[in-house]
GROMACS .gro file of C-alpha atoms in nm:
model
  502
    1MET     CA    1  -4.059  -4.130  -3.999
    2VAL     CA    2  -4.013  -4.394  -3.752
    3LYS     CA    3  -3.793  -4.628  -4.058
    4LEU     CA    4  -3.559  -4.312  -4.140
    5PHE     CA    5  -3.464  -4.275  -3.773
    6TYR     CA    6  -3.316  -4.585  -3.743
    7ALA     CA    7  -3.196  -4.623  -4.098
    8LEU     CA    8  -2.982  -4.248  -4.036
    9MET     CA    9  -2.891  -4.405  -3.695
   10ALA     CA   10  -2.768  -4.771  -3.905
   11SER     CA   11  -2.653  -4.493  -4.153
   12ILE     CA   12  -2.345  -4.335  -3.941
   13ILE     CA   13  -2.033  -4.506  -3.833
   14ILE     CA   14  -1.829  -4.359  -3.533
   15LEU     CA   15  -1.559  -4.594  -3.366
   16GLY     CA   16  -1.438  -4.601  -2.975
   17CYS     CA   17  -1.596  -4.460  -2.645
   18LYS     CA   18  -1.344  -4.200  -2.554
   19THR     CA   19  -1.407  -4.022  -2.188
   20SER     CA   20  -1.427  -3.677  -2.083
   21ASN     CA   21  -1.133  -3.561  -1.939
   22LEU     CA   22  -1.193  -3.635  -1.597
   23LYS     CA   23  -1.132  -4.070  -1.524
   24LEU     CA   24  -1.539  -4.112  -1.419
   25SER     CA   25  -1.436  -4.422  -1.229
   26ASN     CA   26  -1.357  -4.158  -0.981
   27ILE     CA   27  -1.649  -3.985  -1.011
   28LEU     CA   28  -1.994  -4.046  -0.856
   29THR     CA   29  -1.981  -4.407  -0.697
   30ASP     CA   30  -1.981  -4.511  -0.331
   31ASN     CA   31  -1.828  -4.843  -0.188
   32SER     CA   32  -2.130  -5.028  -0.332
   33GLN     CA   33  -2.121  -5.386  -0.460
   34ILE     CA   34  -2.067  -5.324  -0.842
   35TYR     CA   35  -2.359  -5.441  -0.986
   36THR     CA   36  -2.264  -5.695  -1.309
   37LYS     CA   37  -2.534  -6.014  -1.214
   38ASN     CA   38  -2.762  -6.070  -1.553
   39GLU     CA   39  -2.614  -5.689  -1.670
   40GLU     CA   40  -2.676  -5.633  -2.043
   41PRO     CA   41  -2.442  -5.612  -2.325
   42LYS     CA   42  -2.257  -5.287  -2.318
   43ASP     CA   43  -2.248  -5.063  -2.625
   44THR     CA   44  -1.932  -4.932  -2.707
   45LEU     CA   45  -2.045  -4.679  -2.934
   46ASN     CA   46  -2.273  -4.517  -2.662
   47PHE     CA   47  -2.168  -4.207  -2.486
   48ALA     CA   48  -2.250  -4.322  -2.141
   49CYS     CA   49  -2.062  -4.681  -2.172
   50ASN     CA   50  -1.800  -4.637  -2.000
   51ILE     CA   51  -2.048  -4.537  -1.665
   52GLN     CA   52  -2.084  -4.861  -1.459
   53LEU     CA   53  -2.345  -4.884  -1.201
   54THR     CA   54  -2.316  -4.967  -0.871
   55TYR     CA   55  -2.640  -5.202  -0.679
   56ASP     CA   56  -2.763  -4.913  -0.547
   57GLU     CA   57  -2.784  -4.767  -0.871
   58GLN     CA   58  -2.916  -5.067  -1.111
   59THR     CA   59  -3.262  -5.111  -0.824
   60LEU     CA   60  -3.312  -4.653  -0.894
   61ASN     CA   61  -3.300  -4.739  -1.233
   62ASN     CA   62  -3.525  -5.075  -1.243
   63LYS     CA   63  -3.776  -4.794  -1.072
   64LEU     CA   64  -3.688  -4.500  -1.308
   65ASN     CA   65  -3.809  -4.780  -1.592
   66ASN     CA   66  -4.105  -4.954  -1.398
   67LEU     CA   67  -4.214  -4.533  -1.375
   68ARG     CA   68  -4.180  -4.517  -1.710
   69PHE     CA   69  -4.399  -4.760  -1.818
   70ASP     CA   70  -4.631  -4.648  -1.590
   71ILE     CA   71  -4.635  -4.308  -1.719
   72ILE     CA   72  -4.687  -4.454  -2.074
   73GLN     CA   73  -5.038  -4.644  -2.023
   74LYS     CA   74  -5.163  -4.299  -1.798
   75SER     CA   75  -5.100  -4.155  -2.152
   76LYS     CA   76  -5.318  -4.441  -2.294
   77GLU     CA   77  -5.579  -4.384  -2.126
   78LYS     CA   78  -5.555  -4.018  -2.134
   79HIS     CA   79  -5.532  -4.004  -2.487
   80LEU     CA   80  -5.250  -3.734  -2.466
   81PRO     CA   81  -4.986  -3.748  -2.709
   82LEU     CA   82  -4.658  -3.779  -2.532
   83PHE     CA   83  -4.408  -3.683  -2.722
   84ASN     CA   84  -4.510  -3.447  -2.960
   85SER     CA   85  -4.761  -3.215  -2.771
   86SER     CA   86  -4.634  -2.858  -2.636
   87LEU     CA   87  -4.532  -2.810  -2.306
   88THR     CA   88  -4.879  -2.576  -2.253
   89GLU     CA   89  -5.056  -2.955  -2.280
   90LEU     CA   90  -4.803  -3.144  -2.128
   91LYS     CA   91  -4.738  -2.949  -1.822
   92PRO     CA   92  -4.940  -3.035  -1.534
   93PHE     CA   93  -4.891  -3.451  -1.684
   94ILE     CA   94  -4.577  -3.414  -1.633
   95GLU     CA   95  -4.614  -3.264  -1.321
   96SER     CA   96  -4.871  -3.493  -1.141
   97SER     CA   97  -4.615  -3.794  -1.174
   98GLN     CA   98  -4.339  -3.943  -0.964
   99LEU     CA   99  -4.112  -3.968  -1.213
  100PHE     CA  100  -4.092  -3.569  -1.202
  101ARG     CA  101  -4.060  -3.514  -0.858
  102LEU     CA  102  -3.761  -3.805  -0.906
  103LEU     CA  103  -3.562  -3.613  -1.119
  104ASN     CA  104  -3.627  -3.290  -0.969
  105SER     CA  105  -3.466  -3.379  -0.648
  106MET     CA  106  -3.203  -3.527  -0.865
  107PRO     CA  107  -2.791  -3.345  -0.896
  108LYS     CA  108  -2.805  -3.151  -1.225
  109GLY     CA  109  -2.483  -3.016  -1.255
  110GLY     CA  110  -2.490  -2.751  -1.424
  111LEU     CA  111  -2.686  -2.560  -1.696
  112LEU     CA  112  -2.438  -2.486  -2.003
  113HIS     CA  113  -2.684  -2.319  -2.194
  114SER     CA  114  -2.913  -2.055  -2.119
  115HIS     CA  115  -2.954  -1.678  -2.189
  116SER     CA  116  -2.948  -1.336  -2.014
  117GLY     CA  117  -3.324  -1.278  -1.985
  118GLY     CA  118  -3.445  -1.625  -2.062
  119ILE     CA  119  -3.420  -1.792  -1.713
  120LEU     CA  120  -3.687  -1.724  -1.517
  121ASN     CA  121  -4.083  -1.811  -1.572
  122PRO     CA  122  -4.326  -1.527  -1.685
  123ASP     CA  123  -4.536  -1.519  -1.344
  124SER     CA  124  -4.275  -1.485  -1.146
  125ILE     CA  125  -4.134  -1.150  -1.361
  126ILE     CA  126  -4.453  -0.970  -1.337
  127ASN     CA  127  -4.440  -1.058  -0.974
  128ILE     CA  128  -4.126  -0.872  -0.941
  129ALA     CA  129  -4.177  -0.540  -1.174
  130LEU     CA  130  -4.477  -0.504  -0.927
  131LYS     CA  131  -4.233  -0.425  -0.651
  132PHE     CA  132  -4.136  -0.133  -0.852
  133LYS     CA  133  -4.395   0.148  -0.840
  134ASP     CA  134  -4.282   0.291  -1.222
  135SER     CA  135  -4.358  -0.061  -1.374
  136TYR     CA  136  -4.577  -0.038  -1.699
  137VAL     CA  137  -4.744  -0.266  -1.944
  138TYR     CA  138  -4.822  -0.163  -2.300
  139THR     CA  139  -5.168  -0.176  -2.410
  140GLY     CA  140  -5.187   0.083  -2.722
  141THR     CA  141  -5.166   0.030  -3.057
  142GLU     CA  142  -4.830  -0.138  -3.137
  143THR     CA  143  -4.574   0.035  -3.315
  144LYS     CA  144  -4.159  -0.031  -3.409
  145ASP     CA  145  -4.060  -0.026  -3.145
  146TYR     CA  146  -4.379  -0.100  -2.862
  147ILE     CA  147  -4.563  -0.430  -2.851
  148LYS     CA  148  -4.827  -0.520  -2.660
  149GLY     CA  149  -4.773  -0.662  -2.358
  150GLN     CA  150  -4.392  -0.486  -2.308
  151LEU     CA  151  -4.262  -0.384  -1.960
  152ALA     CA  152  -4.090  -0.110  -1.857
  153ILE     CA  153  -3.954   0.088  -1.580
  154PHE     CA  154  -3.979   0.465  -1.670
  155LEU     CA  155  -3.919   0.688  -1.394
  156ASN     CA  156  -4.080   1.001  -1.235
  157LYS     CA  157  -4.347   0.953  -1.476
  158THR     CA  158  -4.213   0.983  -1.824
  159GLN     CA  159  -4.374   0.682  -1.969
  160PRO     CA  160  -4.495   0.693  -2.382
  161ILE     CA  161  -4.785   0.735  -2.479
  162GLY     CA  162  -4.966   0.310  -2.491
  163PHE     CA  163  -4.817   0.272  -2.092
  164THR     CA  164  -5.049   0.214  -1.836
  165ALA     CA  165  -4.913   0.134  -1.465
  166LEU     CA  166  -4.908  -0.167  -1.401
  167SER     CA  167  -5.030  -0.204  -1.083
  168ASP     CA  168  -5.379   0.024  -1.261
  169TYR     CA  169  -5.364  -0.238  -1.547
  170LEU     CA  170  -5.336  -0.553  -1.303
  171GLN     CA  171  -5.603  -0.442  -1.084
  172LYS     CA  172  -5.875  -0.281  -1.342
  173GLU     CA  173  -5.864  -0.528  -1.666
  174LYS     CA  174  -6.007  -0.873  -1.609
  175ASP     CA  175  -5.798  -1.182  -1.623
  176ALA     CA  176  -5.538  -0.907  -1.725
  177LYS     CA  177  -5.273  -1.159  -1.482
  178GLU     CA  178  -5.337  -1.430  -1.741
  179ILE     CA  179  -5.315  -1.245  -2.067
  180LEU     CA  180  -5.005  -1.113  -1.874
  181LYS     CA  181  -4.860  -1.440  -1.857
  182LYS     CA  182  -4.901  -1.551  -2.209
  183GLN     CA  183  -4.787  -1.308  -2.375
  184LEU     CA  184  -4.480  -1.373  -2.225
  185THR     CA  185  -4.501  -1.747  -2.262
  186LEU     CA  186  -4.419  -1.929  -2.603
  187ASN     CA  187  -4.672  -2.203  -2.678
  188ARG     CA  188  -4.649  -2.397  -2.983
  189ALA     CA  189  -4.931  -2.495  -2.999
  190THR     CA  190  -5.065  -2.156  -3.066
  191LEU     CA  191  -4.839  -2.178  -3.411
  192VAL     CA  192  -4.863  -2.238  -3.710
  193GLU     CA  193  -4.535  -2.154  -3.917
  194TYR     CA  194  -4.221  -2.199  -3.936
  195LEU     CA  195  -4.158  -1.824  -3.894
  196ASP     CA  196  -4.384  -1.732  -3.687
  197TYR     CA  197  -4.185  -1.900  -3.402
  198TRP     CA  198  -3.839  -1.725  -3.400
  199ILE     CA  199  -4.076  -1.409  -3.489
  200GLU     CA  200  -4.322  -1.455  -3.208
  201PHE     CA  201  -4.005  -1.617  -2.986
  202GLU     CA  202  -3.813  -1.266  -2.972
  203LYS     CA  203  -4.166  -1.086  -2.873
  204ARG     CA  204  -4.108  -1.299  -2.571
  205PHE     CA  205  -3.765  -1.122  -2.501
  206LYS     CA  206  -3.877  -0.757  -2.617
  207ARG     CA  207  -4.109  -0.761  -2.363
  208ILE     CA  208  -3.857  -0.753  -2.098
  209ASN     CA  209  -3.581  -0.587  -2.231
  210LEU     CA  210  -3.654  -0.241  -2.123
  211LEU     CA  211  -3.747  -0.411  -1.736
  212LEU     CA  212  -3.379  -0.592  -1.690
  213GLN     CA  213  -3.212  -0.282  -1.725
  214TYR     CA  214  -3.367  -0.149  -1.472
  215ARG     CA  215  -3.042  -0.185  -1.177
  216PRO     CA  216  -3.303  -0.328  -0.837
  217PHE     CA  217  -3.511  -0.485  -1.099
  218PHE     CA  218  -3.201  -0.672  -1.256
  219LYS     CA  219  -3.086  -0.767  -0.906
  220GLU     CA  220  -3.389  -0.911  -0.794
  221TYR     CA  221  -3.448  -1.103  -1.159
  222TYR     CA  222  -3.065  -1.256  -1.089
  223ALA     CA  223  -3.136  -1.354  -0.739
  224THR     CA  224  -3.466  -1.498  -0.807
  225SER     CA  225  -3.347  -1.707  -1.094
  226PHE     CA  226  -3.030  -1.813  -0.944
  227ASN     CA  227  -3.215  -1.935  -0.624
  228VAL     CA  228  -3.500  -2.126  -0.809
  229LEU     CA  229  -3.200  -2.351  -0.995
  230LEU     CA  230  -3.069  -2.433  -0.646
  231LYS     CA  231  -3.419  -2.562  -0.584
  232ASP     CA  232  -3.415  -2.786  -0.866
  233ASN     CA  233  -3.060  -2.895  -0.765
  234ILE     CA  234  -2.863  -2.727  -1.023
  235GLN     CA  235  -2.530  -2.630  -0.907
  236HIS     CA  236  -2.336  -2.357  -1.158
  237LEU     CA  237  -2.477  -2.185  -1.463
  238GLU     CA  238  -2.314  -2.057  -1.742
  239ILE     CA  239  -2.511  -1.730  -1.938
  240ARG     CA  240  -2.517  -1.676  -2.252
  241TYR     CA  241  -2.476  -1.338  -2.162
  242ILE     CA  242  -2.539  -1.013  -2.384
  243PHE     CA  243  -2.363  -0.690  -2.169
  244GLY     CA  244  -2.613  -0.350  -2.229
  245ASN     CA  245  -2.588  -0.108  -1.970
  246LEU     CA  246  -2.782  -0.040  -1.661
  247PHE     CA  247  -2.993   0.251  -1.519
  248ASP     CA  248  -3.176   0.373  -1.176
  249GLU     CA  249  -3.244   0.663  -1.004
  250LEU     CA  250  -2.884   0.751  -0.951
  251ASN     CA  251  -2.726   0.659  -1.294
  252ASN     CA  252  -2.884   0.658  -1.585
  253ASN     CA  253  -2.540   0.479  -1.797
  254TYR     CA  254  -2.417   0.224  -1.565
  255SER     CA  255  -2.102   0.031  -1.729
  256SER     CA  256  -2.035  -0.297  -1.828
  257ASP     CA  257  -1.871  -0.378  -1.470
  258THR     CA  258  -2.180  -0.239  -1.282
  259THR     CA  259  -2.341  -0.549  -1.438
  260ILE     CA  260  -2.032  -0.779  -1.296
  261HIS     CA  261  -2.026  -0.639  -0.933
  262ASP     CA  262  -2.416  -0.668  -0.934
  263LEU     CA  263  -2.385  -1.065  -1.002
  264ASN     CA  264  -2.109  -1.097  -0.841
  265ASP     CA  265  -2.259  -1.013  -0.497
  266ILE     CA  266  -2.595  -1.177  -0.570
  267VAL     CA  267  -2.321  -1.488  -0.605
  268LEU     CA  268  -2.181  -1.419  -0.271
  269HIS     CA  269  -2.533  -1.350  -0.095
  270ILE     CA  270  -2.615  -1.685  -0.243
  271GLN     CA  271  -2.276  -1.914  -0.189
  272LYS     CA  272  -2.343  -1.812   0.208
  273ARG     CA  273  -2.595  -2.055   0.200
  274ASN     CA  274  -2.547  -2.316  -0.045
  275PRO     CA  275  -2.123  -2.263  -0.105
  276LYS     CA  276  -2.154  -2.489  -0.405
  277PHE     CA  277  -2.320  -2.206  -0.617
  278THR     CA  278  -2.065  -2.109  -0.913
  279LEU     CA  279  -2.202  -1.891  -1.229
  280LYS     CA  280  -1.978  -1.830  -1.526
  281LEU     CA  281  -2.063  -1.589  -1.811
  282ILE     CA  282  -1.997  -1.640  -2.211
  283TYR     CA  283  -1.975  -1.294  -2.386
  284THR     CA  284  -2.274  -1.324  -2.669
  285SER     CA  285  -2.260  -1.082  -2.933
  286PHE     CA  286  -2.534  -1.118  -3.316
  287LYS     CA  287  -2.477  -1.316  -3.573
  288PHE     CA  288  -2.658  -1.009  -3.782
  289LEU     CA  289  -2.406  -0.770  -3.722
  290ASP     CA  290  -2.149  -0.732  -3.926
  291SER     CA  291  -1.838  -0.859  -3.923
  292ILE     CA  292  -1.660  -0.475  -3.789
  293GLU     CA  293  -1.865  -0.465  -3.508
  294VAL     CA  294  -1.866  -0.831  -3.402
  295LYS     CA  295  -1.489  -0.714  -3.417
  296HIS     CA  296  -1.521  -0.458  -3.159
  297GLN     CA  297  -1.760  -0.692  -2.967
  298LEU     CA  298  -1.485  -0.950  -2.930
  299LYS     CA  299  -1.275  -0.664  -2.795
  300ASN     CA  300  -1.493  -0.576  -2.581
  301ALA     CA  301  -1.481  -0.906  -2.455
  302PHE     CA  302  -1.101  -1.005  -2.395
  303GLU     CA  303  -1.167  -0.647  -2.205
  304LEU     CA  304  -1.408  -0.786  -1.986
  305LYS     CA  305  -1.271  -1.159  -1.970
  306LEU     CA  306  -0.885  -0.961  -1.823
  307LYS     CA  307  -1.032  -0.764  -1.543
  308TYR     CA  308  -1.329  -1.091  -1.488
  309PRO     CA  309  -1.114  -1.421  -1.530
  310ASN     CA  310  -1.331  -1.516  -1.308
  311TYR     CA  311  -1.638  -1.503  -1.464
  312ILE     CA  312  -1.593  -1.433  -1.808
  313SER     CA  313  -1.505  -1.751  -1.970
  314GLY     CA  314  -1.572  -1.758  -2.329
  315PHE     CA  315  -1.770  -1.623  -2.661
  316ASP     CA  316  -2.033  -1.681  -2.869
  317LEU     CA  317  -2.281  -1.551  -3.143
  318VAL     CA  318  -2.673  -1.624  -3.135
  319ALA     CA  319  -2.955  -1.560  -3.356
  320ASP     CA  320  -3.174  -1.717  -3.629
  321GLU     CA  321  -2.945  -1.909  -3.828
  322ALA     CA  322  -3.225  -1.871  -4.088
  323THR     CA  323  -3.142  -1.535  -4.181
  324GLY     CA  324  -2.820  -1.456  -3.971
  325ASN     CA  325  -2.524  -1.412  -4.082
  326ASN     CA  326  -2.330  -1.787  -4.142
  327ILE     CA  327  -2.032  -1.877  -3.928
  328ALA     CA  328  -1.842  -1.843  -4.281
  329TYR     CA  329  -1.878  -1.472  -4.288
  330PHE     CA  330  -1.706  -1.382  -3.938
  331LYS     CA  331  -1.388  -1.634  -4.008
  332SER     CA  332  -1.162  -1.342  -4.055
  333THR     CA  333  -1.229  -1.194  -3.767
  334LEU     CA  334  -1.223  -1.511  -3.540
  335LYS     CA  335  -0.896  -1.606  -3.700
  336THR     CA  336  -0.781  -1.294  -3.470
  337ILE     CA  337  -0.867  -1.464  -3.184
  338THR     CA  338  -0.517  -1.565  -3.115
  339THR     CA  339  -0.419  -1.265  -3.222
  340LEU     CA  340  -0.601  -1.059  -2.951
  341GLU     CA  341  -0.506  -1.413  -2.664
  342ASN     CA  342  -0.143  -1.285  -2.724
  343GLN     CA  343  -0.194  -0.941  -2.717
  344TYR     CA  344  -0.396  -0.946  -2.363
  345GLY     CA  345  -0.229  -1.288  -2.206
  346ILE     CA  346  -0.523  -1.436  -2.181
  347LYS     CA  347  -0.732  -1.739  -2.381
  348MET     CA  348  -1.108  -1.689  -2.521
  349PRO     CA  349  -1.272  -2.018  -2.634
  350LEU     CA  350  -1.557  -2.049  -2.817
  351TYR     CA  351  -1.912  -2.242  -2.717
  352MET     CA  352  -2.102  -2.121  -3.080
  353HIS     CA  353  -2.440  -2.157  -3.104
  354ALA     CA  354  -2.463  -2.419  -3.480
  355GLY     CA  355  -2.656  -2.629  -3.618
  356GLU     CA  356  -2.949  -2.511  -3.433
  357SER     CA  357  -3.183  -2.636  -3.754
  358ASN     CA  358  -3.316  -2.915  -3.902
  359ASN     CA  359  -3.201  -2.794  -4.314
  360LEU     CA  360  -2.917  -2.959  -4.479
  361SER     CA  361  -2.822  -2.667  -4.648
  362ASN     CA  362  -2.738  -2.488  -4.315
  363THR     CA  363  -2.372  -2.540  -4.314
  364ASN     CA  364  -2.282  -2.296  -4.006
  365LEU     CA  365  -2.146  -2.625  -3.813
  366LEU     CA  366  -1.844  -2.679  -4.080
  367ASN     CA  367  -1.739  -2.369  -4.039
  368LEU     CA  368  -1.678  -2.402  -3.631
  369PRO     CA  369  -1.330  -2.299  -3.640
  370LEU     CA  370  -1.268  -2.634  -3.452
  371ASP     CA  371  -0.961  -2.551  -3.303
  372LEU     CA  372  -1.103  -2.275  -3.095
  373ASN     CA  373  -1.508  -2.396  -3.034
  374LYS     CA  374  -1.493  -2.618  -2.747
  375ARG     CA  375  -1.879  -2.676  -2.712
  376ILE     CA  376  -2.184  -2.684  -3.001
  377GLY     CA  377  -2.522  -2.463  -2.880
  378HIS     CA  378  -2.785  -2.733  -3.032
  379GLY     CA  379  -2.601  -2.910  -3.373
  380LEU     CA  380  -2.928  -3.029  -3.426
  381ASN     CA  381  -2.756  -3.079  -3.844
  382LEU     CA  382  -2.467  -3.260  -3.657
  383ILE     CA  383  -2.618  -3.595  -3.786
  384TYR     CA  384  -2.566  -3.461  -4.123
  385PHE     CA  385  -2.228  -3.434  -4.180
  386PRO     CA  386  -2.066  -3.755  -4.024
  387ALA     CA  387  -1.753  -3.703  -4.129
  388LEU     CA  388  -1.771  -3.353  -3.886
  389MET     CA  389  -1.989  -3.630  -3.613
  390ASN     CA  390  -1.612  -3.818  -3.608
  391GLN     CA  391  -1.398  -3.504  -3.544
  392ILE     CA  392  -1.648  -3.356  -3.282
  393LYS     CA  393  -1.610  -3.742  -3.124
  394SER     CA  394  -1.194  -3.702  -3.126
  395ARG     CA  395  -1.186  -3.307  -3.022
  396ASN     CA  396  -1.374  -3.499  -2.680
  397ASN     CA  397  -1.645  -3.155  -2.823
  398LEU     CA  398  -1.932  -3.164  -2.673
  399VAL     CA  399  -2.323  -3.042  -2.812
  400GLU     CA  400  -2.542  -2.877  -2.575
  401ILE     CA  401  -2.883  -3.060  -2.635
  402SER     CA  402  -3.211  -2.806  -2.557
  403PRO     CA  403  -3.486  -3.079  -2.577
  404LEU     CA  404  -3.850  -2.890  -2.533
  405SER     CA  405  -3.665  -2.536  -2.613
  406ASN     CA  406  -3.563  -2.778  -3.051
  407GLN     CA  407  -3.910  -2.857  -3.028
  408GLU     CA  408  -4.106  -2.528  -2.874
  409LEU     CA  409  -3.905  -2.372  -3.154
  410GLY     CA  410  -4.083  -2.624  -3.420
  411TYR     CA  411  -3.755  -2.840  -3.523
  412VAL     CA  412  -3.817  -3.125  -3.393
  413SER     CA  413  -4.205  -3.257  -3.393
  414ASP     CA  414  -4.133  -3.590  -3.177
  415LEU     CA  415  -3.918  -3.589  -2.934
  416ARG     CA  416  -3.800  -3.967  -3.021
  417ASN     CA  417  -3.735  -3.843  -3.282
  418HIS     CA  418  -3.491  -3.530  -3.215
  419PRO     CA  419  -3.097  -3.644  -3.302
  420ALA     CA  420  -2.982  -3.618  -2.987
  421ARG     CA  421  -3.025  -4.014  -2.972
  422VAL     CA  422  -2.833  -4.035  -3.315
  423LEU     CA  423  -2.521  -3.827  -3.083
  424MET     CA  424  -2.551  -4.016  -2.808
  425ALA     CA  425  -2.545  -4.334  -2.975
  426ASN     CA  426  -2.309  -4.308  -3.133
  427GLY     CA  427  -2.091  -4.166  -2.868
  428ILE     CA  428  -2.143  -3.798  -2.908
  429GLN     CA  429  -2.072  -3.669  -2.580
  430CYS     CA  430  -2.400  -3.433  -2.469
  431SER     CA  431  -2.526  -3.220  -2.206
  432ILE     CA  432  -2.871  -3.158  -2.100
  433ASN     CA  433  -3.039  -2.765  -2.146
  434SER     CA  434  -3.324  -2.610  -2.095
  435ASP     CA  435  -3.159  -2.264  -2.338
  436ASP     CA  436  -3.469  -1.976  -2.259
  437PRO     CA  437  -3.735  -2.199  -2.040
  438GLY     CA  438  -3.873  -1.880  -1.848
  439VAL     CA  439  -4.007  -1.812  -2.254
  440PHE     CA  440  -4.131  -2.150  -2.296
  441GLY     CA  441  -4.278  -2.117  -1.920
  442TYR     CA  442  -4.107  -2.305  -1.735
  443ASP     CA  443  -3.837  -2.333  -1.508
  444GLY     CA  444  -3.456  -2.486  -1.433
  445LEU     CA  445  -3.410  -2.829  -1.555
  446SER     CA  446  -3.606  -3.140  -1.442
  447TYR     CA  447  -3.867  -3.060  -1.772
  448ASP     CA  448  -3.624  -3.118  -1.963
  449PHE     CA  449  -3.464  -3.468  -1.867
  450TRP     CA  450  -3.850  -3.572  -1.792
  451VAL     CA  451  -3.867  -3.568  -2.158
  452ALA     CA  452  -3.571  -3.723  -2.278
  453PHE     CA  453  -3.550  -3.999  -2.013
  454MET     CA  454  -3.932  -4.048  -2.148
  455ALA     CA  455  -3.869  -3.978  -2.523
  456TRP     CA  456  -3.500  -4.149  -2.566
  457ASP     CA  457  -3.532  -4.449  -2.348
  458LEU     CA  458  -3.247  -4.384  -2.114
  459GLU     CA  459  -3.117  -4.572  -1.856
  460LEU     CA  460  -2.982  -4.438  -1.562
  461THR     CA  461  -2.691  -4.472  -1.685
  462GLY     CA  462  -2.725  -4.209  -1.940
  463LEU     CA  463  -2.882  -4.018  -1.642
  464LYS     CA  464  -2.501  -3.965  -1.501
  465LYS     CA  465  -2.329  -3.917  -1.793
  466LEU     CA  466  -2.513  -3.629  -1.870
  467VAL     CA  467  -2.514  -3.530  -1.519
  468LEU     CA  468  -2.159  -3.553  -1.492
  469ASN     CA  469  -2.047  -3.422  -1.861
  470SER     CA  470  -2.228  -3.104  -1.815
  471ILE     CA  471  -1.970  -3.012  -1.473
  472ASN     CA  472  -1.641  -3.178  -1.649
  473TYR     CA  473  -1.727  -3.032  -1.961
  474SER     CA  474  -1.814  -2.680  -1.841
  475SER     CA  475  -1.567  -2.347  -1.806
  476LEU     CA  476  -1.528  -2.415  -1.460
  477LYS     CA  477  -1.104  -2.358  -1.443
  478ASN     CA  478  -0.996  -2.710  -1.286
  479GLU     CA  479  -0.968  -2.628  -0.909
  480GLU     CA  480  -1.339  -2.530  -0.965
  481ARG     CA  481  -1.405  -2.808  -1.123
  482LYS     CA  482  -1.263  -3.069  -0.823
  483VAL     CA  483  -1.461  -2.893  -0.596
  484ALA     CA  484  -1.814  -2.884  -0.837
  485LEU     CA  485  -1.767  -3.234  -0.819
  486ILE     CA  486  -1.728  -3.349  -0.440
  487HIS     CA  487  -2.054  -3.114  -0.415
  488LEU     CA  488  -2.239  -3.324  -0.709
  489GLN     CA  489  -2.039  -3.688  -0.637
  490ASN     CA  490  -2.265  -3.596  -0.197
  491ASP     CA  491  -2.529  -3.506  -0.326
  492TRP     CA  492  -2.584  -3.804  -0.613
  493ASN     CA  493  -2.479  -4.061  -0.347
  494LYS     CA  494  -2.736  -3.889  -0.139
  495PHE     CA  495  -2.961  -3.894  -0.419
  496VAL     CA  496  -3.020  -4.222  -0.502
  497SER     CA  497  -3.000  -4.311  -0.126
  498ASP     CA  498  -3.294  -4.151  -0.049
  499SER     CA  499  -3.496  -4.199  -0.411
  500ASN     CA  500  -3.411  -4.597  -0.309
  501LYS     CA  501  -3.623  -4.528   0.023
  502LYS     CA  502  -3.864  -4.369  -0.132
   0.00000   0.00000   0.00000
């Protein structure tokens, strides 16, 4: 596999090093002397080839490399497979490392690829659900409607047969909370076939979907999620958001307007303490729907963006690419975007999931409308299409990489062989994301940065470029992006200074 990996890297030739939209020479620099002594020759193809480190950053880079060496030695002593263990197995080792503490303190810019319902860890979900007396868990025989461990809110004791009050279940059943947490977490070590991954993955969302429809839970879920991300030094969040109706004791069918108003209230409250925090929503529908329904969803996206231009930033289609419709099926539907843009007087860029596959026959990437698409979600099999790689690079598009998600869902067994290494080595701009960290039992981005740094032989130049990309390629408006970069610059300089003192 290793020989095959390097042969593949050598076979893909993409010329030049292109900067992103903003001049990086003016970003994340300070007045320190630029480090030039004993500097290694730059790889002019690499995605981070235009990043120069200051002397202080070079000092930190040396520290990071020493930490990586120590971790590799410790993993050998413990006989721990560092690059192909499941996250459940590796998580305690990661958390015990000095590298993890350092990366936790690193400003990460934005999380550009996340999903509604997949952000928050299971322990927090259970704790929030316990605050509501009408929280229930399904303990009966599984049916087409309900599965074991499924959580829900049923008002006025209207719960179906098979549901037990959550508080009663946790008190009476031995190890009930740990069992429930396992039911809410995807653990790759317990799965054996590719199909199992997606079936089990989708069950995790099913187990909390009914909770998220209850407006008080919805508010607390997202308030907690945003604060958890801020604690991990993430200042900007973009959610692939699937809109549904909320309910509470006063109304059993709130509109999407209520969803956005509630999220806005949460953001404004957080910004009183953390003014740098920003949120964008990418209106999301499903690839398994027919073209008529997706056309309807696309029109809904335009109507919402017209009313809430500061929140709705684009459109996407999601689903298992092995079973959902190919993007080619929606070609005529997506072509209507230009007409709709003229009709509504607003732009609707695409941020499409494509190439979440290690199969050459998956041609979703080849069918992307590149004139409309700004970023690619996952793009794992992009390395099979070198001509398309050239196009992606020349258009200065970004690929959103989610290393742990890709491994946990079975697309990559050994992270050293992750396609992102090929993409970045050939100048394709990327960002680090966590996709659905709550489903995999963690929060934020620090774990993904940890495994990427360890498995991909990254230097601080690469880390810095990945952080920069998460703001430069975000869907923030130009003025918002300028403000975000000021916050990021200040935080980065402080991070470098503080890290060198430890």
